[in-house]
PDB file of C-alpha atoms in Angstrom:
ATOM      1  CA  UNK A   1      13.593  -5.342  -3.332  1.00  0.00           C
ATOM      2  CA  UNK A   2      11.623  -3.182  -0.873  1.00  0.00           C
ATOM      3  CA  UNK A   3      12.905   0.402  -0.903  1.00  0.00           C
ATOM      4  CA  UNK A   4      14.147   1.872   2.420  1.00  0.00           C
ATOM      5  CA  UNK A   5      11.535   3.980   4.265  1.00  0.00           C
ATOM      6  CA  UNK A   6      11.411   7.636   3.368  1.00  0.00           C
ATOM      7  CA  UNK A   7      12.733   9.978   6.049  1.00  0.00           C
ATOM      8  CA  UNK A   8      10.033  12.014   7.817  1.00  0.00           C
ATOM      9  CA  UNK A   9      11.583  15.225   6.523  1.00  0.00           C
ATOM     10  CA  UNK A  10      11.304  14.083   2.904  1.00  0.00           C
ATOM     11  CA  UNK A  11       7.733  12.890   3.473  1.00  0.00           C
ATOM     12  CA  UNK A  12       6.788  16.319   4.797  1.00  0.00           C
ATOM     13  CA  UNK A  13       8.573  18.081   1.950  1.00  0.00           C
ATOM     14  CA  UNK A  14       6.629  16.157  -0.692  1.00  0.00           C
ATOM     15  CA  UNK A  15       3.284  16.345   1.082  1.00  0.00           C
ATOM     16  CA  UNK A  16       3.751  20.034   1.836  1.00  0.00           C
ATOM     17  CA  UNK A  17       4.272  20.665  -1.874  1.00  0.00           C
ATOM     18  CA  UNK A  18       1.037  18.809  -2.614  1.00  0.00           C
ATOM     19  CA  UNK A  19      -1.267  20.086   0.134  1.00  0.00           C
ATOM     20  CA  UNK A  20       0.353  23.315   1.276  1.00  0.00           C
ATOM     21  CA  UNK A  21       2.257  23.940   4.484  1.00  0.00           C
ATOM     22  CA  UNK A  22       0.166  24.014   7.691  1.00  0.00           C
ATOM     23  CA  UNK A  23       0.569  26.853  10.184  1.00  0.00           C
ATOM     24  CA  UNK A  24       0.824  25.999  13.870  1.00  0.00           C
ATOM     25  CA  UNK A  25      -1.338  28.423  15.879  1.00  0.00           C
ATOM     26  CA  UNK A  26      -2.174  26.990  19.335  1.00  0.00           C
ATOM     27  CA  UNK A  27      -5.522  28.311  20.549  1.00  0.00           C
ATOM     28  CA  UNK A  28      -4.789  28.213  24.300  1.00  0.00           C
ATOM     29  CA  UNK A  29      -7.984  26.609  25.633  1.00  0.00           C
ATOM     30  CA  UNK A  30      -6.963  23.215  27.012  1.00  0.00           C
ATOM     31  CA  UNK A  31     -10.380  22.354  28.468  1.00  0.00           C
ATOM     32  CA  UNK A  32     -12.113  23.044  25.153  1.00  0.00           C
ATOM     33  CA  UNK A  33      -9.576  20.812  23.410  1.00  0.00           C
ATOM     34  CA  UNK A  34     -10.274  18.007  25.878  1.00  0.00           C
ATOM     35  CA  UNK A  35     -13.995  18.176  25.147  1.00  0.00           C
ATOM     36  CA  UNK A  36     -13.620  18.585  21.399  1.00  0.00           C
ATOM     37  CA  UNK A  37     -11.189  15.676  21.129  1.00  0.00           C
ATOM     38  CA  UNK A  38     -13.640  13.342  22.871  1.00  0.00           C
ATOM     39  CA  UNK A  39     -16.409  14.539  20.553  1.00  0.00           C
ATOM     40  CA  UNK A  40     -14.211  13.978  17.491  1.00  0.00           C
ATOM     41  CA  UNK A  41     -13.658  10.290  18.174  1.00  0.00           C
ATOM     42  CA  UNK A  42     -15.090   8.010  15.463  1.00  0.00           C
ATOM     43  CA  UNK A  43     -16.894  10.793  13.629  1.00  0.00           C
ATOM     44  CA  UNK A  44     -16.332  13.444  10.972  1.00  0.00           C
ATOM     45  CA  UNK A  45     -15.058  16.899  11.937  1.00  0.00           C
ATOM     46  CA  UNK A  46     -18.291  18.517  10.768  1.00  0.00           C
ATOM     47  CA  UNK A  47     -20.324  16.319  13.118  1.00  0.00           C
ATOM     48  CA  UNK A  48     -18.080  16.832  16.133  1.00  0.00           C
ATOM     49  CA  UNK A  49     -17.963  20.572  15.448  1.00  0.00           C
ATOM     50  CA  UNK A  50     -21.755  20.734  15.362  1.00  0.00           C
ATOM     51  CA  UNK A  51     -21.998  18.810  18.642  1.00  0.00           C
ATOM     52  CA  UNK A  52     -19.417  21.093  20.274  1.00  0.00           C
ATOM     53  CA  UNK A  53     -21.266  24.209  19.125  1.00  0.00           C
ATOM     54  CA  UNK A  54     -24.567  22.904  20.483  1.00  0.00           C
ATOM     55  CA  UNK A  55     -22.907  22.084  23.808  1.00  0.00           C
ATOM     56  CA  UNK A  56     -21.567  25.614  24.194  1.00  0.00           C
ATOM     57  CA  UNK A  57     -24.868  27.170  23.180  1.00  0.00           C
ATOM     58  CA  UNK A  58     -26.849  25.175  25.713  1.00  0.00           C
ATOM     59  CA  UNK A  59     -24.498  25.498  28.700  1.00  0.00           C
ATOM     60  CA  UNK A  60     -22.852  28.769  29.749  1.00  0.00           C
ATOM     61  CA  UNK A  61     -19.910  27.210  31.623  1.00  0.00           C
ATOM     62  CA  UNK A  62     -17.878  24.006  31.863  1.00  0.00           C
ATOM     63  CA  UNK A  63     -19.310  23.561  35.358  1.00  0.00           C
ATOM     64  CA  UNK A  64     -22.824  23.631  33.917  1.00  0.00           C
ATOM     65  CA  UNK A  65     -21.922  20.796  31.548  1.00  0.00           C
ATOM     66  CA  UNK A  66     -20.319  18.780  34.337  1.00  0.00           C
ATOM     67  CA  UNK A  67     -23.402  19.142  36.562  1.00  0.00           C
ATOM     68  CA  UNK A  68     -26.107  18.714  33.886  1.00  0.00           C
ATOM     69  CA  UNK A  69     -28.355  15.645  33.796  1.00  0.00           C
ATOM     70  CA  UNK A  70     -26.491  13.019  31.761  1.00  0.00           C
ATOM     71  CA  UNK A  71     -29.399  12.329  29.403  1.00  0.00           C
ATOM     72  CA  UNK A  72     -29.605  16.054  28.656  1.00  0.00           C
ATOM     73  CA  UNK A  73     -25.932  16.145  27.630  1.00  0.00           C
ATOM     74  CA  UNK A  74     -26.444  13.019  25.508  1.00  0.00           C
ATOM     75  CA  UNK A  75     -29.283  14.715  23.626  1.00  0.00           C
ATOM     76  CA  UNK A  76     -27.221  17.887  23.150  1.00  0.00           C
ATOM     77  CA  UNK A  77     -24.235  16.175  21.538  1.00  0.00           C
ATOM     78  CA  UNK A  78     -26.253  13.693  19.487  1.00  0.00           C
ATOM     79  CA  UNK A  79     -24.996  15.089  16.129  1.00  0.00           C
ATOM     80  CA  UNK A  80     -21.474  13.974  17.062  1.00  0.00           C
ATOM     81  CA  UNK A  81     -22.367  10.286  17.202  1.00  0.00           C
ATOM     82  CA  UNK A  82     -21.847   7.797  20.049  1.00  0.00           C
ATOM     83  CA  UNK A  83     -23.384  10.378  22.362  1.00  0.00           C
ATOM     84  CA  UNK A  84     -24.302   7.833  25.042  1.00  0.00           C
ATOM     85  CA  UNK A  85     -20.615   6.955  25.425  1.00  0.00           C
ATOM     86  CA  UNK A  86     -19.131  10.413  24.949  1.00  0.00           C
ATOM     87  CA  UNK A  87     -21.419  12.395  27.273  1.00  0.00           C
ATOM     88  CA  UNK A  88     -20.486  10.590  30.513  1.00  0.00           C
ATOM     89  CA  UNK A  89     -16.825  10.645  29.485  1.00  0.00           C
ATOM     90  CA  UNK A  90     -16.915  14.404  28.938  1.00  0.00           C
ATOM     91  CA  UNK A  91     -18.692  14.991  32.242  1.00  0.00           C
ATOM     92  CA  UNK A  92     -16.217  12.792  34.122  1.00  0.00           C
ATOM     93  CA  UNK A  93     -13.284  14.653  32.586  1.00  0.00           C
ATOM     94  CA  UNK A  94     -14.762  18.037  33.440  1.00  0.00           C
ATOM     95  CA  UNK A  95     -15.468  17.026  37.034  1.00  0.00           C
ATOM     96  CA  UNK A  96     -11.899  15.770  37.392  1.00  0.00           C
ATOM     97  CA  UNK A  97     -10.472  18.991  35.931  1.00  0.00           C
ATOM     98  CA  UNK A  98     -12.569  21.089  38.313  1.00  0.00           C
ATOM     99  CA  UNK A  99     -11.428  19.010  41.277  1.00  0.00           C
ATOM    100  CA  UNK A 100      -7.745  19.149  40.348  1.00  0.00           C
ATOM    101  CA  UNK A 101      -7.652  22.703  38.973  1.00  0.00           C
ATOM    102  CA  UNK A 102     -10.454  24.930  40.287  1.00  0.00           C
ATOM    103  CA  UNK A 103     -11.113  27.759  37.865  1.00  0.00           C
ATOM    104  CA  UNK A 104     -10.730  25.585  34.748  1.00  0.00           C
ATOM    105  CA  UNK A 105      -7.386  27.174  33.859  1.00  0.00           C
ATOM    106  CA  UNK A 106      -4.836  24.602  32.669  1.00  0.00           C
ATOM    107  CA  UNK A 107      -2.281  27.174  31.593  1.00  0.00           C
ATOM    108  CA  UNK A 108       0.042  25.906  34.340  1.00  0.00           C
ATOM    109  CA  UNK A 109       0.693  22.816  32.218  1.00  0.00           C
ATOM    110  CA  UNK A 110       2.837  24.908  29.857  1.00  0.00           C
ATOM    111  CA  UNK A 111       5.379  25.500  32.619  1.00  0.00           C
ATOM    112  CA  UNK A 112       5.637  21.834  33.605  1.00  0.00           C
ATOM    113  CA  UNK A 113       8.155  19.417  32.100  1.00  0.00           C
ATOM    114  CA  UNK A 114       6.488  17.946  29.034  1.00  0.00           C
ATOM    115  CA  UNK A 115       6.177  14.405  30.387  1.00  0.00           C
ATOM    116  CA  UNK A 116       4.722  15.697  33.662  1.00  0.00           C
ATOM    117  CA  UNK A 117       2.117  17.681  31.743  1.00  0.00           C
ATOM    118  CA  UNK A 118       1.317  14.616  29.656  1.00  0.00           C
ATOM    119  CA  UNK A 119       0.994  12.489  32.807  1.00  0.00           C
ATOM    120  CA  UNK A 120      -1.316  15.080  34.400  1.00  0.00           C
ATOM    121  CA  UNK A 121      -3.639  14.877  31.411  1.00  0.00           C
ATOM    122  CA  UNK A 122      -3.415  11.080  31.162  1.00  0.00           C
ATOM    123  CA  UNK A 123      -4.562  10.860  34.789  1.00  0.00           C
ATOM    124  CA  UNK A 124      -7.935  12.335  33.802  1.00  0.00           C
ATOM    125  CA  UNK A 125     -10.645   9.678  33.324  1.00  0.00           C
ATOM    126  CA  UNK A 126     -10.764   8.329  29.783  1.00  0.00           C
ATOM    127  CA  UNK A 127      -7.881  10.471  28.502  1.00  0.00           C
ATOM    128  CA  UNK A 128      -5.494   8.402  26.388  1.00  0.00           C
ATOM    129  CA  UNK A 129      -2.296   9.288  24.537  1.00  0.00           C
ATOM    130  CA  UNK A 130      -4.045  10.855  21.545  1.00  0.00           C
ATOM    131  CA  UNK A 131      -6.289  13.148  23.606  1.00  0.00           C
ATOM    132  CA  UNK A 132      -3.392  14.226  25.816  1.00  0.00           C
ATOM    133  CA  UNK A 133      -1.234  14.936  22.766  1.00  0.00           C
ATOM    134  CA  UNK A 134      -4.023  16.966  21.120  1.00  0.00           C
ATOM    135  CA  UNK A 135      -4.306  19.184  24.204  1.00  0.00           C
ATOM    136  CA  UNK A 136      -0.547  19.657  24.433  1.00  0.00           C
ATOM    137  CA  UNK A 137      -0.084  20.399  20.730  1.00  0.00           C
ATOM    138  CA  UNK A 138      -3.222  22.237  19.615  1.00  0.00           C
ATOM    139  CA  UNK A 139      -4.100  24.123  22.803  1.00  0.00           C
ATOM    140  CA  UNK A 140      -0.816  24.640  24.652  1.00  0.00           C
ATOM    141  CA  UNK A 141       1.681  24.699  21.794  1.00  0.00           C
ATOM    142  CA  UNK A 142       3.848  21.963  23.294  1.00  0.00           C
ATOM    143  CA  UNK A 143       5.636  19.328  21.195  1.00  0.00           C
ATOM    144  CA  UNK A 144       3.480  16.197  21.309  1.00  0.00           C
ATOM    145  CA  UNK A 145       2.435  13.899  18.467  1.00  0.00           C
ATOM    146  CA  UNK A 146      -1.275  13.022  18.206  1.00  0.00           C
ATOM    147  CA  UNK A 147      -1.701   9.788  16.252  1.00  0.00           C
ATOM    148  CA  UNK A 148      -5.197   9.428  14.832  1.00  0.00           C
ATOM    149  CA  UNK A 149      -6.366   6.727  12.427  1.00  0.00           C
ATOM    150  CA  UNK A 150      -5.045   8.584   9.358  1.00  0.00           C
ATOM    151  CA  UNK A 151      -1.596   9.255  10.808  1.00  0.00           C
ATOM    152  CA  UNK A 152      -1.362   5.675  12.029  1.00  0.00           C
ATOM    153  CA  UNK A 153      -2.461   4.166   8.711  1.00  0.00           C
ATOM    154  CA  UNK A 154      -0.123   6.263   6.557  1.00  0.00           C
ATOM    155  CA  UNK A 155       2.796   5.701   8.937  1.00  0.00           C
ATOM    156  CA  UNK A 156       2.300   1.932   8.821  1.00  0.00           C
ATOM    157  CA  UNK A 157       2.102   1.890   5.030  1.00  0.00           C
ATOM    158  CA  UNK A 158       5.295   3.917   4.798  1.00  0.00           C
ATOM    159  CA  UNK A 159       6.988   1.544   7.297  1.00  0.00           C
ATOM    160  CA  UNK A 160       7.679   4.361   9.744  1.00  0.00           C
ATOM    161  CA  UNK A 161       6.200   2.196  12.494  1.00  0.00           C
ATOM    162  CA  UNK A 162       5.938  -1.600  12.687  1.00  0.00           C
ATOM    163  CA  UNK A 163       2.783  -3.151  11.291  1.00  0.00           C
ATOM    164  CA  UNK A 164       1.746  -4.724  14.598  1.00  0.00           C
ATOM    165  CA  UNK A 165       2.675  -1.856  16.919  1.00  0.00           C
ATOM    166  CA  UNK A 166      -0.338  -0.886  19.014  1.00  0.00           C
ATOM    167  CA  UNK A 167      -1.810   2.603  18.722  1.00  0.00           C
ATOM    168  CA  UNK A 168      -0.633   3.733  22.167  1.00  0.00           C
ATOM    169  CA  UNK A 169       3.013   2.926  21.437  1.00  0.00           C
ATOM    170  CA  UNK A 170       2.750   4.445  17.960  1.00  0.00           C
ATOM    171  CA  UNK A 171       2.784   7.871  19.608  1.00  0.00           C
ATOM    172  CA  UNK A 172       6.165   7.185  21.218  1.00  0.00           C
ATOM    173  CA  UNK A 173       7.576   5.597  18.061  1.00  0.00           C
ATOM    174  CA  UNK A 174       6.696   8.554  15.853  1.00  0.00           C
ATOM    175  CA  UNK A 175       7.817  11.121  18.401  1.00  0.00           C
ATOM    176  CA  UNK A 176      11.205   9.377  18.406  1.00  0.00           C
ATOM    177  CA  UNK A 177      11.791   9.756  14.657  1.00  0.00           C
ATOM    178  CA  UNK A 178      10.231  13.165  13.908  1.00  0.00           C
ATOM    179  CA  UNK A 179      11.828  16.472  14.890  1.00  0.00           C
ATOM    180  CA  UNK A 180       9.752  17.829  17.829  1.00  0.00           C
ATOM    181  CA  UNK A 181       9.547  21.196  16.087  1.00  0.00           C
ATOM    182  CA  UNK A 182       7.828  19.418  13.176  1.00  0.00           C
ATOM    183  CA  UNK A 183       5.224  17.412  15.125  1.00  0.00           C
ATOM    184  CA  UNK A 184       2.369  19.697  14.101  1.00  0.00           C
ATOM    185  CA  UNK A 185       3.467  19.792  10.465  1.00  0.00           C
ATOM    186  CA  UNK A 186       3.878  16.007  10.310  1.00  0.00           C
ATOM    187  CA  UNK A 187       0.520  15.381  11.989  1.00  0.00           C
ATOM    188  CA  UNK A 188      -1.455  17.737   9.777  1.00  0.00           C
ATOM    189  CA  UNK A 189       0.158  16.649   6.493  1.00  0.00           C
ATOM    190  CA  UNK A 190      -0.373  12.943   7.212  1.00  0.00           C
ATOM    191  CA  UNK A 191      -4.004  13.596   8.130  1.00  0.00           C
ATOM    192  CA  UNK A 192      -4.554  15.384   4.817  1.00  0.00           C
ATOM    193  CA  UNK A 193      -2.793  12.598   2.954  1.00  0.00           C
ATOM    194  CA  UNK A 194      -4.828   9.937   4.741  1.00  0.00           C
ATOM    195  CA  UNK A 195      -8.099  11.687   3.976  1.00  0.00           C
ATOM    196  CA  UNK A 196      -7.440  12.647   0.375  1.00  0.00           C
ATOM    197  CA  UNK A 197      -5.037  10.125  -1.107  1.00  0.00           C
ATOM    198  CA  UNK A 198      -3.879   7.302   1.171  1.00  0.00           C
ATOM    199  CA  UNK A 199      -7.411   6.359   2.160  1.00  0.00           C
ATOM    200  CA  UNK A 200      -8.232   3.144   3.986  1.00  0.00           C
ATOM    201  CA  UNK A 201      -9.636   1.304   0.972  1.00  0.00           C
ATOM    202  CA  UNK A 202      -8.319   1.643  -2.553  1.00  0.00           C
ATOM    203  CA  UNK A 203      -5.697   4.359  -1.896  1.00  0.00           C
ATOM    204  CA  UNK A 204      -4.970   6.593  -4.880  1.00  0.00           C
ATOM    205  CA  UNK A 205      -1.362   5.442  -5.304  1.00  0.00           C
ATOM    206  CA  UNK A 206      -1.288   6.691  -8.900  1.00  0.00           C
ATOM    207  CA  UNK A 207      -1.302  10.300  -7.709  1.00  0.00           C
ATOM    208  CA  UNK A 208       0.726   9.874  -4.523  1.00  0.00           C
ATOM    209  CA  UNK A 209       4.106  11.687  -4.422  1.00  0.00           C
ATOM    210  CA  UNK A 210       5.388   9.029  -2.011  1.00  0.00           C
ATOM    211  CA  UNK A 211       4.524   6.064  -4.233  1.00  0.00           C
ATOM    212  CA  UNK A 212       8.022   5.451  -5.705  1.00  0.00           C
ATOM    213  CA  UNK A 213       9.386   4.562  -2.249  1.00  0.00           C
ATOM    214  CA  UNK A 214       6.193   3.270  -0.580  1.00  0.00           C
ATOM    215  CA  UNK A 215       6.489  -0.401   0.463  1.00  0.00           C
ATOM    216  CA  UNK A 216       2.710  -0.790   0.276  1.00  0.00           C
ATOM    217  CA  UNK A 217       2.130   0.908  -3.076  1.00  0.00           C
ATOM    218  CA  UNK A 218      -0.765  -0.641  -4.939  1.00  0.00           C
ATOM    219  CA  UNK A 219      -2.053  -2.084  -1.674  1.00  0.00           C
ATOM    220  CA  UNK A 220      -5.667  -2.253  -2.749  1.00  0.00           C
ATOM    221  CA  UNK A 221      -5.238  -2.560  -6.499  1.00  0.00           C
ATOM    222  CA  UNK A 222      -7.604  -5.152  -8.022  1.00  0.00           C
TER     223      UNK A 222
END
């Protein structure tokens, strides 16, 4: 018989004991988070961080990035991978931010109702639910649940979300079952678990503290 899914609170308790408890410290720069989240797509954090650093070293302002020759921006962020796709997306986002909020200050989003702030971000070109949630959570300190590939994979294996639920609706599904005050903790612990233990291929179920109740335990065992 398949065991009932673990409650999110119990998942966090066990993973927190294994990996340590994360500390939520929003950094306040929503525009930087927009750019960094685009750079982080489909690449390692070290690569996206290197691309972000090179971007800031080459251009003194967000406006300079938005107005730079596209091929120049592509060359600058090359270490982050998929530069030809990410550069025009970043420039389009920055131009839209400048048009809608001259001065590049998105602090006003904190004072808006959460769903209005999310909608404002989603209206930017190429900004999906994950990017909007990253800005709300990591930059502005608002309760939103970013669902990256690790969070999605672990949540599916633990039966927290249906197997065939698309990624966009996974954000809503997880936000509905996790305490908003714990969104950051849940997100960070599941990312660590997905990177270190519940990896995509051959997960290390033998050392997983969730294995006794995991419906997919032994998923990739030979």
